[in-house]
Coordinates of C-alpha atoms in Angstrom, one line a residue:
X51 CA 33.4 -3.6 26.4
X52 CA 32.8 -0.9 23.8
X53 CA 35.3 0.6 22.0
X54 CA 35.7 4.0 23.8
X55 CA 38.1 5.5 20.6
X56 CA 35.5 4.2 17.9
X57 CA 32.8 6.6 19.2
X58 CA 35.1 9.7 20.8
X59 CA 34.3 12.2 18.5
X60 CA 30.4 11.9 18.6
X61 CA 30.3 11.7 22.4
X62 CA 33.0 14.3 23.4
X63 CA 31.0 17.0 20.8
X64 CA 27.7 16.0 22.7
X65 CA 29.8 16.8 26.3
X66 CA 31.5 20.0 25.0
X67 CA 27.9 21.4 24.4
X68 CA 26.5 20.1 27.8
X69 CA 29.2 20.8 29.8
X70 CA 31.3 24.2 27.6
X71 CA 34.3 22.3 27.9
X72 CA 37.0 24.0 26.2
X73 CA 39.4 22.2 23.3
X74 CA 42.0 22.9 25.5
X75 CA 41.0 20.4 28.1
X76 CA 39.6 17.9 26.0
X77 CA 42.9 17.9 23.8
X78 CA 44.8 16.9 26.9
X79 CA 42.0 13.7 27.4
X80 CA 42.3 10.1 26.2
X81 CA 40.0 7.0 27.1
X82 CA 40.3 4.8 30.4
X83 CA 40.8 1.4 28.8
X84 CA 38.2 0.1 31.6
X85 CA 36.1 2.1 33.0
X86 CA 35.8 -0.1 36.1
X87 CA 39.6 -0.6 36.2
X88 CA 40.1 3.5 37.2
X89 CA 41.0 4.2 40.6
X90 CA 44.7 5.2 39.4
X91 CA 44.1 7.9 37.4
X92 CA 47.6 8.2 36.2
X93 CA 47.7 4.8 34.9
X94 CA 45.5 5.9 32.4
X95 CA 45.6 9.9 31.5
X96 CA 48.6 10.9 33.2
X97 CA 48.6 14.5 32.4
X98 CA 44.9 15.4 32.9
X99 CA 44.3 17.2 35.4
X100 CA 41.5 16.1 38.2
X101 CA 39.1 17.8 36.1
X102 CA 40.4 16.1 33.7
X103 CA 40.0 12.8 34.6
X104 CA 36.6 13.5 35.8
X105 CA 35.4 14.8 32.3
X106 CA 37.6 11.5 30.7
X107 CA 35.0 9.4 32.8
X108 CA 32.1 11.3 32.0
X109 CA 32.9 11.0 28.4
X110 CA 33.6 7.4 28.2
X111 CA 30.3 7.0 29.9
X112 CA 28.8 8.7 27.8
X113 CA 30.3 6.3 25.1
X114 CA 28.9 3.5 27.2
X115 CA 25.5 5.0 26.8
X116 CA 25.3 5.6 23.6
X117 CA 26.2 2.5 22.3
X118 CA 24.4 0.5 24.5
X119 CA 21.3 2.7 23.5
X120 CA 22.2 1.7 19.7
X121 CA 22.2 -2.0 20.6
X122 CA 18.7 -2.7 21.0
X123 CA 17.6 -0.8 17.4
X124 CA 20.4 -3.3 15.9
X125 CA 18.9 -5.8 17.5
X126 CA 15.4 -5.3 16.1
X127 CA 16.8 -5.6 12.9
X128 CA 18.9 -8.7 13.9
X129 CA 17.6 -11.8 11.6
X130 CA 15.1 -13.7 13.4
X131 CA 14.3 -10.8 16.0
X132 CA 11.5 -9.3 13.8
X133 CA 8.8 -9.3 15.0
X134 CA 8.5 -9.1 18.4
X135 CA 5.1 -7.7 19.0
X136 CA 1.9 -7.3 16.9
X137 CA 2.0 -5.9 13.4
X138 CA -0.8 -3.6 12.2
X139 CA -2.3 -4.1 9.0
X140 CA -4.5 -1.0 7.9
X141 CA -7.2 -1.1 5.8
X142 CA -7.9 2.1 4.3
X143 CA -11.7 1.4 3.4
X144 CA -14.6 0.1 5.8
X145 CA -15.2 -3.7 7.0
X146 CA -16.7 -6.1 5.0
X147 CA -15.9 -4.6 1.3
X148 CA -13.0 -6.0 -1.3
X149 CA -10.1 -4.7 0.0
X150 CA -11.0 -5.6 3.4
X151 CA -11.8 -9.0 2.8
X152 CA -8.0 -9.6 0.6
X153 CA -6.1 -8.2 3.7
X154 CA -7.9 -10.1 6.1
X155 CA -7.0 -13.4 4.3
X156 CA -3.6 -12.7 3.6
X157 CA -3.5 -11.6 7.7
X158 CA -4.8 -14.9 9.1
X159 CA -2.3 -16.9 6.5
X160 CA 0.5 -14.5 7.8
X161 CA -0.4 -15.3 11.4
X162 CA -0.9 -18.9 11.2
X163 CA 2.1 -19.9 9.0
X164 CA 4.6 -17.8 11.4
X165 CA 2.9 -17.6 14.2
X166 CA 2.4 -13.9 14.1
X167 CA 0.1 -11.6 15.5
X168 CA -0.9 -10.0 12.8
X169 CA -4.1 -7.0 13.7
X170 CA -6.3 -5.6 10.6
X171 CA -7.1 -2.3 11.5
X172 CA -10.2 -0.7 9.4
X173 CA -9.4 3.3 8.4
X174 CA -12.0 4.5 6.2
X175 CA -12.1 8.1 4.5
X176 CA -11.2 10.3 2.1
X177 CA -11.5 7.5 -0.5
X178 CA -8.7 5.8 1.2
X179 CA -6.4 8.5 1.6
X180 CA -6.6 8.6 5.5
X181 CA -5.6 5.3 6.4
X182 CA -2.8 5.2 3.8
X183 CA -1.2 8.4 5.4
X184 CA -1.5 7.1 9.0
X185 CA 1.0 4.2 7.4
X186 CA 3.1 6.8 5.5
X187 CA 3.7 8.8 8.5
X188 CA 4.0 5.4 10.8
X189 CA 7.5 4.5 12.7
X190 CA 9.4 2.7 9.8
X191 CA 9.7 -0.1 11.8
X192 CA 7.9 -3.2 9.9
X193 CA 5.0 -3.1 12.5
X194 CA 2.4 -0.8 10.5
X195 CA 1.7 -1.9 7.0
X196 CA -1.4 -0.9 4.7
X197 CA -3.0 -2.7 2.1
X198 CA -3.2 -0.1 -0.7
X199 CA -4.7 -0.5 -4.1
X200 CA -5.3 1.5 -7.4
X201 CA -7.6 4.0 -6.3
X202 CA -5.1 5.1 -3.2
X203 CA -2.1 4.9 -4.8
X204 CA -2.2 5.4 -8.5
X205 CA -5.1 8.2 -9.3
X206 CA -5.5 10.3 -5.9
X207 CA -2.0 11.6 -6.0
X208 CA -3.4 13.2 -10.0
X209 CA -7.4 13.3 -8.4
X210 CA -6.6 15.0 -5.3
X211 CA -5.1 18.4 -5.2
X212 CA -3.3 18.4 -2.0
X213 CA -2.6 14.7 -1.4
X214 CA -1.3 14.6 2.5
X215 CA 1.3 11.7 0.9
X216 CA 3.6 10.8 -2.1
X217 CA 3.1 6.9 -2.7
X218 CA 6.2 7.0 -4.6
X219 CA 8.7 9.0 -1.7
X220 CA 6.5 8.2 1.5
X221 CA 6.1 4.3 1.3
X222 CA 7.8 1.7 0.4
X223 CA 6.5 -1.2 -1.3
X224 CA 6.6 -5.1 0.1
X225 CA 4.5 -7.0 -2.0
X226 CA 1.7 -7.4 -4.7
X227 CA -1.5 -9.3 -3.2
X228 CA -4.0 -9.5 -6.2
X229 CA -5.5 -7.7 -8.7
X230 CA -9.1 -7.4 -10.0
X231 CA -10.5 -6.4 -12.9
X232 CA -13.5 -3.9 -14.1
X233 CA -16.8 -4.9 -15.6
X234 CA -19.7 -3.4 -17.5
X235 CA -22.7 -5.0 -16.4
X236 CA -26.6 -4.8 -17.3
X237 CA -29.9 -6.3 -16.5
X238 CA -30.6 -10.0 -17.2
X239 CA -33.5 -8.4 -19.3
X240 CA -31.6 -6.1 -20.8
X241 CA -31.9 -5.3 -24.7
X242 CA -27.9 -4.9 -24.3
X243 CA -26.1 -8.0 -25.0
X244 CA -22.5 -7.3 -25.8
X245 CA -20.1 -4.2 -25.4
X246 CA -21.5 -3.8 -29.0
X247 CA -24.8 -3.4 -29.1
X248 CA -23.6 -0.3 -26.4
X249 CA -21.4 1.2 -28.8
X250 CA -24.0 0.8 -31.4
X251 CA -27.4 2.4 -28.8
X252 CA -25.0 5.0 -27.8
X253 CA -24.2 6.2 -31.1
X254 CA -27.6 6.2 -32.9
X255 CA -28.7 8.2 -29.8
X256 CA -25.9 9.7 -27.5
X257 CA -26.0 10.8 -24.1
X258 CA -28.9 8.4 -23.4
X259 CA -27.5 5.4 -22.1
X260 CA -26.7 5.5 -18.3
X261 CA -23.6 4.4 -16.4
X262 CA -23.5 4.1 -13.5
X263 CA -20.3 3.6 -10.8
X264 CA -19.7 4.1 -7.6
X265 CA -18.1 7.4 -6.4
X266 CA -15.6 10.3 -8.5
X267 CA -12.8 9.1 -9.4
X268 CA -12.9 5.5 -8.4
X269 CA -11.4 2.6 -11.2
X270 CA -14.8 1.9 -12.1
X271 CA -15.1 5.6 -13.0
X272 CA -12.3 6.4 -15.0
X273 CA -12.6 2.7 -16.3
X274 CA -15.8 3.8 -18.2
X275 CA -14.3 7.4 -19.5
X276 CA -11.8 4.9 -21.3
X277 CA -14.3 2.6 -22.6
X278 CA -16.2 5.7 -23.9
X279 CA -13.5 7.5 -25.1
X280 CA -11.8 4.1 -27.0
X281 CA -15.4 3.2 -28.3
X282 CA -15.9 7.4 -29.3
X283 CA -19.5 7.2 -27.7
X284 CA -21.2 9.2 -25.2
X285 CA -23.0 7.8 -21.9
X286 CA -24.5 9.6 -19.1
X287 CA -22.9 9.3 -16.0
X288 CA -24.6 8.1 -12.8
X289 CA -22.2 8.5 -9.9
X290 CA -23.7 6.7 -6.3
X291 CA -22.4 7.3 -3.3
X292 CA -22.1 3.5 -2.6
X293 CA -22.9 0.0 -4.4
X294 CA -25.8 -0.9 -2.5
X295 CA -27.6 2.0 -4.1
X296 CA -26.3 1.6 -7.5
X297 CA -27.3 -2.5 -7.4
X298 CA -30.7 -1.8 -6.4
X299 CA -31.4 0.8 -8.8
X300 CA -29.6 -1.4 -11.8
X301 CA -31.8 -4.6 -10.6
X302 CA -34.4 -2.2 -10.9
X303 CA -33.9 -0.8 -14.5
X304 CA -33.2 2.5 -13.0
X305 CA -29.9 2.7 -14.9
X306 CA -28.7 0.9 -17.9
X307 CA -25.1 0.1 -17.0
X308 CA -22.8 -0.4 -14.1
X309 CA -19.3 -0.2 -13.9
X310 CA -18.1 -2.5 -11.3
X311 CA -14.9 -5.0 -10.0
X312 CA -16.1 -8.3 -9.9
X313 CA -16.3 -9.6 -6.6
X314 CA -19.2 -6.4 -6.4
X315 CA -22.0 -8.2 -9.0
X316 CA -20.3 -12.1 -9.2
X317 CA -23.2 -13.1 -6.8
X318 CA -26.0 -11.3 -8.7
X319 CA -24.7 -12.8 -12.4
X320 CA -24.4 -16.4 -10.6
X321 CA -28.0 -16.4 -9.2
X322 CA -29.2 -15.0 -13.1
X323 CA -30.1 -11.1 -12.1
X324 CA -27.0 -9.3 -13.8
X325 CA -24.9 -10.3 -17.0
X326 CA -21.8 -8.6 -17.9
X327 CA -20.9 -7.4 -21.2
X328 CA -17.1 -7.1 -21.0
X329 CA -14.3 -7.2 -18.8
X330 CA -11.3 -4.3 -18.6
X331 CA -8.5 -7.0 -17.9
X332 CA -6.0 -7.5 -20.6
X333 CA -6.9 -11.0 -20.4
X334 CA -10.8 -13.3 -19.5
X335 CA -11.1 -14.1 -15.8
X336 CA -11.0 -17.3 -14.7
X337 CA -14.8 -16.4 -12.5
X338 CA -16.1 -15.1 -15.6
X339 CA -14.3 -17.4 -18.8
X340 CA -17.1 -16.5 -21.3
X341 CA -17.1 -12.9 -21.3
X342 CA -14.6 -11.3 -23.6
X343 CA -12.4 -8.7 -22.7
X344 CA -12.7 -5.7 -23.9
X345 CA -9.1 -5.9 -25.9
X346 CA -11.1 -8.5 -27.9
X347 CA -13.8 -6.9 -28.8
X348 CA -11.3 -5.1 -30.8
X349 CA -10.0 -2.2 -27.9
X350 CA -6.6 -3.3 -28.3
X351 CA -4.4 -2.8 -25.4
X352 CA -7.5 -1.7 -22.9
X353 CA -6.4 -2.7 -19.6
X354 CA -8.3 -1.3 -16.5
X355 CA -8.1 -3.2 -13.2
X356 CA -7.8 -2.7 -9.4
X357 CA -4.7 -4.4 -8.2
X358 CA -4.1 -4.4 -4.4
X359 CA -0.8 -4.4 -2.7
X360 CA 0.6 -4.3 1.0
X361 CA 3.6 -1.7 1.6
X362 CA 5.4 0.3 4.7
X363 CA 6.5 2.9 5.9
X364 CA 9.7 4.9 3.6
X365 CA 12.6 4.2 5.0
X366 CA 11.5 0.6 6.8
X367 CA 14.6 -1.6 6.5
X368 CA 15.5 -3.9 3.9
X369 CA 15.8 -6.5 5.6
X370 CA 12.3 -6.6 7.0
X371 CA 10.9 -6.0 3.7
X372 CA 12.7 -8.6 2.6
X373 CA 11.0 -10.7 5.5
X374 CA 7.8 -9.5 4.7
X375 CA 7.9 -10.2 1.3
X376 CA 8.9 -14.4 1.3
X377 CA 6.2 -14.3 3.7
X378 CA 3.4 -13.0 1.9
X379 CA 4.5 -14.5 -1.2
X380 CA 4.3 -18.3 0.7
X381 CA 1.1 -17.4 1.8
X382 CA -0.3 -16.3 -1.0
X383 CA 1.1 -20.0 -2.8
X384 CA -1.3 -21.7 -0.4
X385 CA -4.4 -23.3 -1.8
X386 CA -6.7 -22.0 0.5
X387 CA -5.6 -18.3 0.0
X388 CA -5.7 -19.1 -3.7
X389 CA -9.4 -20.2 -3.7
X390 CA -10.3 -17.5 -1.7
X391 CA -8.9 -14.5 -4.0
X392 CA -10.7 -16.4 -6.6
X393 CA -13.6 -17.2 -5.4
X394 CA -14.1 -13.4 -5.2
X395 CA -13.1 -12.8 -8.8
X396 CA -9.4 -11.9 -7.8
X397 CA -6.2 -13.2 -9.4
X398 CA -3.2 -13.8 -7.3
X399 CA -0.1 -11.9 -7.8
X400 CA 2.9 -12.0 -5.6
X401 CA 6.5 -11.1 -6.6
X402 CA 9.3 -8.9 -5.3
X403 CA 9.0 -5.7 -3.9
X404 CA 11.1 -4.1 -6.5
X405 CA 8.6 -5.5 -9.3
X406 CA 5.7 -3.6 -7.2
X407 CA 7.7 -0.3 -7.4
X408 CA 8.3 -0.5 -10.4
X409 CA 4.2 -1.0 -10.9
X410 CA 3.6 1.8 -8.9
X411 CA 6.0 4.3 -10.7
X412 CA 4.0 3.3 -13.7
X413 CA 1.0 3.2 -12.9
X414 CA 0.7 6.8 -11.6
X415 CA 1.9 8.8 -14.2
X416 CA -0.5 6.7 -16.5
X417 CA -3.5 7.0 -14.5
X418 CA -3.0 10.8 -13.9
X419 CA -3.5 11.1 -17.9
X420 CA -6.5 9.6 -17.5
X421 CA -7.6 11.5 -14.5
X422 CA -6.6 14.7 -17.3
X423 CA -8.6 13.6 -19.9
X424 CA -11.2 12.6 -18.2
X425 CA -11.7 16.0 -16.2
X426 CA -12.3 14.2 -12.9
X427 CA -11.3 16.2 -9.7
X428 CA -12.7 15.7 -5.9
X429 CA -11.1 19.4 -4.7

């Protein structure tokens, strides 16, 4: 039996405002101990009035309901009862691309390991922006998650004018996935052999060497504004609308350069079509050991890369993100998920949630200086 006393204040404001009951009559009121133990009024407010004890009963009903209202939301969060029906995963880019590949493996490890239902539900538009504020504006309940990366999280809240979502106030990390990084590729014919040789074409005659990248304001983008601006040369910038475009037209010698994650060009460079001149990670990638970063070609400190991450809704209990976290980290420890990720030029990452926060809260205000300098804007 609940506790009428615990909860009288809450319930006996809710019935003075339904029912204009004055603080004279509920001054003279107290609680039946049992509501189903009340046919002698007296017993248990022996000065109310029948009125009175009519509004005593209504009020520790009311009680009643409240509480047992509360009990399944405790519940949910109960340890063990989460979760209980299907989670959504969005993806905030179309089928078939990088992101979307990354949360559909980490989806079917979720499922099968816990025996989960675990639903990846494509969002494309607005360079990711519209599936990642359908999450933000989700029921913070654990059963809508997004998989958000760089581009989504980090520059469109400084590229954007009028983002519909703070990343920072409006979601809530759960856990790092995998990161990627950013390559310069050329050619297989190509007169361009190193990051180098670049720097040195592009000086002796500037603003003839083409990059290309796919779409404003993407990490391949601003990836090659801090190349150019670290190196102190001058490219022309190609932007496409997609990579098919920009692959055919680089196969094709229309463009010089193209500025790229790796899972886009590791099957042309592995079948001898592409080579790539440097790499934007702060270390070599284990797909691609023999191409230097570009920190060793003497950019000390450049680090560009896409890093992909899963988060929820603000305000989604701690508990569940706790829950979702241990699970996504022992799926991605598995072998399986490990050699996919890889296989597709990724490298796993993993951790707390409080380590991906604190990635986030970094990474924003650093990639909005870039954004600056680099003059991009898509309003």
């Amino acid at each position: 039996m609940v506790q009428c006393v615990s909860l009288y204040a809450t319930a006996l404001y809710v019935l003075k405002r339904l029912h204009k009951v004055s603080d004279q009559d509920t001054g003279r009121m107290r609680c039946p101990e049992n509501l189903n133990n009340n046919r002698d009024g007296d017993k248990y407010m022996p000065v109310l009035s029948s009125f009175s004890r009519s509004l005593g009963t209504r009020l520790c009903a009311a009680l009643f309901a409240v509480a047992a209202s509360a009990a399944p939301t405790s519940a949910a969060y109960a340890q063990g009862a989460y979760p209980n029906k299907p989670i959504r995963l969005i993806v905030p880019f179309p089928p078939g691309g990088g992101t979307d590949m990354i949360a559909r493996t980490v989806a079917q490890k979720l499922a099968d390991q816990n025996k989960w239902s675990v639903i990846v539900d494509n969002r494309p538009g607005a360079g990711g922006n519209l599936g990642v504020d359908a999450t933000a504006k989700s029921a913070p309940d654990g059963y809508t998650l997004v998989m958000g990366q760089t581009s989504n999280l980090a520059i469109n809240p400084s590229l954007y004018a009028k983002l519909p979502y703070d990343p920072i106030k409006d979601l809530a990390p759960v856990a790092l996935v995998s990161s990627s990084p950013i390559v310069m590729a050329a050619p297989a014919n190509s007169r361009l052999k190193t990051f180098a040789d670049v720097v040195a074409a592009s000086k002796g005659k500037p603003d003839t060497l083409t990059l290309g990248y796919s779409g404003n304001g993407t990490v391949a983008h601003l990836a090659g504004e801090l190349a150019e601006n670290a190196a102190g040369i001058q490219l022309r910038h190609i932007p496409y609308k997609g990579a098919a475009q920009a692959m055919t037209d680089l196969l094709g010698g229309q463009i010089d350069l193209y500025m790229s994650s790796v899972p886009t060009l590791l099957g042309q460079v592995r079948n001898g079509k592409l080579k790539i001149l440097a790499i934007t990670s702060a270390k070599r990638s284990s797909q691609l050991p023999e191409v230097p970063t570009l920190a060793e070609q003497g950019y000390k400190g450049f680090e560009a890369v896409t890093w992909f991450g899963i988060l929820a809704p603000a305000g989604t209990p701690a508990p569940i993100v706790t829950q979702l976290n241990r699970a996504i980290n022992q799926a991605l420890q598995q072998a399986d998920v490990i050699d996919k990720l890889k296989s597709e030029g990724g490298d796993v990452l993993g951790g707390t949630s409080d380590q991906f926060s604190t990635l986030l809260r970094t990474e924003v205000p650093r990639w909005a200086k870039i954004v600056k300098d680099s003059g991009a804007s898509l309003d």
